Short mmCIF file of C-alpha atoms in Angstrom, two decimals:
data_model
loop_
_atom_site.label_atom_id
_atom_site.label_comp_id
_atom_site.label_asym_id
_atom_site.label_seq_id
_atom_site.Cartn_x
_atom_site.Cartn_y
_atom_site.Cartn_z
CA UNK U 16 0.00 0.00 0.00
CA UNK U 17 2.85 2.35 0.90
CA UNK U 18 4.41 1.77 -2.55
CA UNK U 19 1.12 2.60 -4.24
CA UNK U 20 0.82 5.86 -2.31
CA UNK U 21 4.43 6.77 -3.07
CA UNK U 22 3.97 6.02 -6.77
CA UNK U 23 0.77 8.08 -6.81
CA UNK U 24 2.58 11.03 -5.26
CA UNK U 25 5.42 10.69 -7.75
CA UNK U 26 2.96 10.66 -10.65
CA UNK U 27 1.26 13.78 -9.24
CA UNK U 28 4.62 15.51 -8.89
CA UNK U 29 5.59 14.58 -12.46
CA UNK U 30 2.23 15.84 -13.74
CA UNK U 31 2.69 19.11 -11.86
CA UNK U 32 6.14 19.68 -13.33
CA UNK U 33 4.90 18.82 -16.82
CA UNK U 34 2.18 21.47 -16.58
CA UNK U 35 4.44 24.13 -15.11
CA UNK U 36 8.03 25.20 -15.75
CA UNK U 37 10.39 24.88 -12.80
CA UNK U 38 10.85 28.68 -12.44
CA UNK U 39 7.05 29.00 -12.46
CA UNK U 40 6.72 26.46 -9.63
CA UNK U 41 9.40 28.28 -7.63
CA UNK U 42 7.64 31.59 -8.24
CA UNK U 43 4.32 30.20 -7.03
CA UNK U 44 5.90 28.82 -3.87
CA UNK U 45 7.60 32.14 -3.09
CA UNK U 46 4.32 33.97 -3.75
CA UNK U 47 2.62 31.60 -1.31
CA UNK U 48 5.29 32.25 1.33
CA UNK U 49 4.95 36.02 0.95
CA UNK U 50 1.15 35.84 1.13
CA UNK U 51 1.27 33.58 4.19
CA UNK U 52 3.70 35.90 5.95
CA UNK U 53 6.54 33.36 5.96
CA UNK U 54 8.51 36.00 4.05
CA UNK U 55 7.90 39.51 5.39
CA UNK U 56 8.18 42.92 3.75
CA UNK U 57 11.82 43.95 3.82
CA UNK U 58 13.16 40.39 4.17
CA UNK U 59 16.26 39.66 2.11
CA UNK U 60 15.88 36.62 -0.14
CA UNK U 61 18.96 34.39 -0.24
CA UNK U 62 19.21 32.68 -3.61
CA UNK U 63 21.38 29.81 -2.36
CA UNK U 64 19.27 29.09 0.75
CA UNK U 65 16.00 29.14 -1.18
CA UNK U 66 17.42 26.86 -3.88
CA UNK U 67 18.48 24.36 -1.21
CA UNK U 68 15.14 24.58 0.60
CA UNK U 69 13.15 24.03 -2.61
CA UNK U 70 15.50 21.35 -3.94
CA UNK U 71 16.33 23.17 -7.18
CA UNK U 72 19.37 24.82 -8.73
CA UNK U 73 19.94 28.57 -8.42
CA UNK U 74 18.82 29.24 -12.01
CA UNK U 75 15.05 28.72 -11.47
CA UNK U 76 15.22 30.79 -8.27
CA UNK U 77 16.93 33.63 -10.15
CA UNK U 78 14.26 33.49 -12.88
CA UNK U 79 11.52 33.44 -10.24
CA UNK U 80 13.04 36.58 -8.67
CA UNK U 81 12.80 38.38 -12.01
CA UNK U 82 9.17 37.33 -12.47
CA UNK U 83 8.29 38.38 -8.91
CA UNK U 84 9.91 41.75 -9.45
CA UNK U 85 7.84 42.25 -12.60
CA UNK U 86 4.60 41.68 -10.68
CA UNK U 87 5.70 43.97 -7.85
CA UNK U 88 6.33 41.47 -5.04
CA UNK U 89 10.10 41.81 -4.72
CA UNK U 90 12.72 44.40 -5.59
CA UNK U 91 16.35 43.98 -6.55
CA UNK U 92 18.78 46.50 -5.10
CA UNK U 93 22.12 46.87 -6.84
CA UNK U 94 25.00 45.35 -4.86
CA UNK U 95 22.61 44.48 -2.00
CA UNK U 96 20.42 41.63 -3.23
CA UNK U 97 16.72 40.84 -3.56
CA UNK U 98 14.16 41.87 -0.95
CA UNK U 99 10.43 41.34 -0.40
CA UNK U 100 8.91 44.59 -1.58
CA UNK U 101 8.14 47.07 1.15
CA UNK U 102 5.94 50.04 0.40
CA UNK U 103 5.01 53.01 2.54
CA UNK U 104 1.48 53.93 3.60
CA UNK U 105 1.78 56.99 1.35
CA UNK U 106 2.54 54.79 -1.66
CA UNK U 107 -0.30 52.46 -0.70
CA UNK U 108 -2.64 55.46 -0.72
CA UNK U 109 -1.55 56.27 -4.26
CA UNK U 110 -2.12 52.68 -5.32
CA UNK U 111 -5.61 52.63 -3.79
CA UNK U 112 -6.43 55.87 -5.64
CA UNK U 113 -5.51 54.31 -8.98
CA UNK U 114 -7.18 51.02 -8.07
CA UNK U 115 -10.47 52.75 -7.24
CA UNK U 116 -10.59 54.18 -10.77
CA UNK U 117 -9.77 50.82 -12.35
CA UNK U 118 -12.32 49.03 -10.16
CA UNK U 119 -15.03 51.41 -11.33
CA UNK U 120 -14.10 50.67 -14.94
CA UNK U 121 -14.13 46.91 -14.31
CA UNK U 122 -17.56 47.07 -12.66
CA UNK U 123 -19.06 49.05 -15.51
CA UNK U 124 -17.59 46.77 -18.20
CA UNK U 125 -18.81 43.62 -16.48
CA UNK U 126 -22.32 44.93 -15.85
CA UNK U 127 -22.60 45.71 -19.56
CA UNK U 128 -21.27 42.39 -20.82
CA UNK U 129 -21.53 39.67 -18.13
CA UNK U 130 -22.92 36.26 -19.12
CA UNK U 131 -24.96 34.00 -16.77
CA UNK U 132 -22.21 31.28 -16.54
CA UNK U 133 -19.75 34.00 -15.49
CA UNK U 134 -22.12 35.21 -12.78
CA UNK U 135 -22.32 31.61 -11.55
CA UNK U 136 -18.49 31.51 -11.37
CA UNK U 137 -18.47 34.63 -9.20
CA UNK U 138 -21.24 33.37 -6.92
CA UNK U 139 -19.48 30.01 -6.47
CA UNK U 140 -16.33 31.84 -5.39
CA UNK U 141 -18.39 34.02 -3.03
CA UNK U 142 -19.85 30.88 -1.42
CA UNK U 143 -16.34 29.64 -0.64
CA UNK U 144 -15.43 33.07 0.76
CA UNK U 145 -18.50 32.95 3.01
CA UNK U 146 -17.20 29.63 4.38
CA UNK U 147 -13.88 31.27 5.26
CA UNK U 148 -15.74 34.08 7.03
CA UNK U 149 -17.70 31.54 9.09
CA UNK U 150 -14.43 29.85 10.05
CA UNK U 151 -12.68 33.14 10.76
CA UNK U 152 -9.89 32.01 8.42
CA UNK U 153 -8.15 35.27 7.44
CA UNK U 154 -5.47 33.64 5.28
CA UNK U 155 -7.98 31.40 3.50
CA UNK U 156 -10.25 34.38 2.90
CA UNK U 157 -7.40 36.57 1.65
CA UNK U 158 -6.40 33.97 -0.91
CA UNK U 159 -9.98 33.69 -2.21
CA UNK U 160 -10.37 37.46 -2.08
CA UNK U 161 -7.40 37.83 -4.42
CA UNK U 162 -8.90 35.16 -6.70
CA UNK U 163 -12.26 36.97 -6.68
CA UNK U 164 -10.83 40.30 -7.79
CA UNK U 165 -8.55 38.58 -10.30
CA UNK U 166 -11.56 36.81 -11.81
CA UNK U 167 -13.45 40.11 -12.06
CA UNK U 168 -10.67 41.73 -14.05
CA UNK U 169 -10.16 38.59 -16.17
CA UNK U 170 -13.84 38.64 -17.13
CA UNK U 171 -13.45 42.29 -18.18
CA UNK U 172 -11.36 40.87 -21.07
CA UNK U 173 -8.69 43.57 -21.31
CA UNK U 174 -5.14 42.19 -21.16
CA UNK U 175 -3.48 45.53 -20.42
CA UNK U 176 -5.96 46.20 -17.63
CA UNK U 177 -5.33 42.70 -16.22
CA UNK U 178 -1.54 43.18 -16.14
CA UNK U 179 -1.76 46.62 -14.54
CA UNK U 180 -4.34 45.56 -11.97
CA UNK U 181 -2.45 42.45 -10.90
CA UNK U 182 0.67 44.46 -10.18
CA UNK U 183 -1.27 46.97 -8.06
CA UNK U 184 -2.99 44.19 -6.11
CA UNK U 185 0.31 42.42 -5.46
CA UNK U 186 1.85 45.58 -4.05
CA UNK U 187 -1.00 45.92 -1.56
CA UNK U 188 -0.99 42.29 -0.34
CA UNK U 189 0.70 42.83 3.01
CA UNK U 190 -1.42 45.85 3.89
CA UNK U 191 -4.63 44.03 2.97
CA UNK U 192 -4.02 41.10 5.29
CA UNK U 193 -3.72 43.34 8.36
CA UNK U 194 -6.81 45.27 7.25
CA UNK U 195 -8.95 42.15 6.86
CA UNK U 196 -7.72 40.73 10.17
CA UNK U 197 -9.44 43.54 12.09
CA UNK U 198 -12.55 42.66 14.08
CA UNK U 199 -15.49 42.64 11.67
CA UNK U 200 -13.18 42.97 8.66
CA UNK U 201 -14.15 39.71 6.95
CA UNK U 202 -17.97 40.01 7.21
CA UNK U 203 -17.83 43.61 6.01
CA UNK U 204 -15.61 42.75 3.07
CA UNK U 205 -17.69 39.79 1.90
CA UNK U 206 -20.92 41.80 2.20
CA UNK U 207 -19.39 44.36 -0.16
CA UNK U 208 -18.49 41.56 -2.58
CA UNK U 209 -22.08 40.30 -2.64
CA UNK U 210 -23.30 43.83 -3.49
CA UNK U 211 -20.76 43.99 -6.34
CA UNK U 212 -21.92 40.71 -7.88
CA UNK U 213 -25.61 41.58 -7.44
CA UNK U 214 -25.14 44.88 -9.31
CA UNK U 215 -23.11 43.23 -12.07
CA UNK U 216 -25.65 40.39 -12.45
CA UNK U 217 -28.46 42.94 -12.68
CA UNK U 218 -26.66 44.71 -15.53
CA UNK U 219 -26.70 47.99 -13.58
CA UNK U 220 -23.66 49.72 -15.08
CA UNK U 221 -23.81 52.80 -12.86
CA UNK U 222 -24.34 50.91 -9.61
CA UNK U 223 -21.67 48.30 -10.41
CA UNK U 224 -19.10 51.00 -11.11
CA UNK U 225 -20.00 52.98 -8.01
CA UNK U 226 -19.96 49.97 -5.68
CA UNK U 227 -16.63 48.74 -7.04
CA UNK U 228 -15.08 52.19 -6.51
CA UNK U 229 -16.55 52.44 -3.00
CA UNK U 230 -15.17 48.98 -2.18
CA UNK U 231 -11.64 50.14 -3.02
CA UNK U 232 -12.11 53.31 -0.95
CA UNK U 233 -13.37 51.21 1.98
CA UNK U 234 -10.30 48.98 1.66
CA UNK U 235 -8.08 52.04 1.95
CA UNK U 236 -9.90 53.13 5.11
CA UNK U 237 -9.48 49.65 6.62
CA UNK U 238 -5.78 49.82 5.84
CA UNK U 239 -5.42 53.12 7.71
CA UNK U 240 -7.40 51.82 10.68
CA UNK U 241 -5.13 48.76 10.87
CA UNK U 242 -2.03 50.95 10.72
CA UNK U 243 -3.39 53.20 13.50
CA UNK U 244 -4.12 50.16 15.69
CA UNK U 245 -0.63 48.79 15.07
CA UNK U 246 0.93 52.13 16.04
CA UNK U 247 -1.11 52.27 19.26
CA UNK U 248 -0.13 48.69 20.13
CA UNK U 249 3.55 49.55 19.55
CA UNK U 250 3.28 52.58 21.83
CA UNK U 251 1.56 50.55 24.55
CA UNK U 252 4.28 47.87 24.44
CA UNK U 253 6.96 50.52 25.02
CA UNK U 254 5.29 51.95 28.12
#
């Protein structure tokens, strides 16, 4: 039985590698580690250590670094190395401002062109997000939240918009986790998502655009509240 299980795992591993290039697999694992908080903003990424940990040569890790830099998750500093991207609250504000405009555009485009099977896709994803809310699973919810917004922009069918939006979302990942982790953060966020899908499904172009923009603005406010709470906690620990 043990041999059967081992063979099954080996077949799964082979299938996974066949469907994905090695640098792509390394990139996905590093993305997962950043999202989970295993790699924090400002952390230096050691090419040799990561290659040993993942059981690959340094080449795929180096290629993964380049891909992660392109999507805004890491930054390479000359003569210093590669670091998990760290952005200021001020820069996050600028990103949210741009994102709010793009979200409004996405909402309007979808409301004008959405098909019933696509609405079903969104509602199925919302159902899974509701499960994470019930469990209080912040990390599980965050992952699905990213998938939800990515699906929205994919359905808008504009490749340039998709590329731009993904980079902005990646840059905000670390701020968004702390915002959603606040008391009441998950139920509030998922309620906003249901309103978005309802407006899109109804074909209400104006409402869909407005609600999408307001959702981004609300996310920015949650970010600031989380930062204020963190600052207060830091002050209290020093007293």
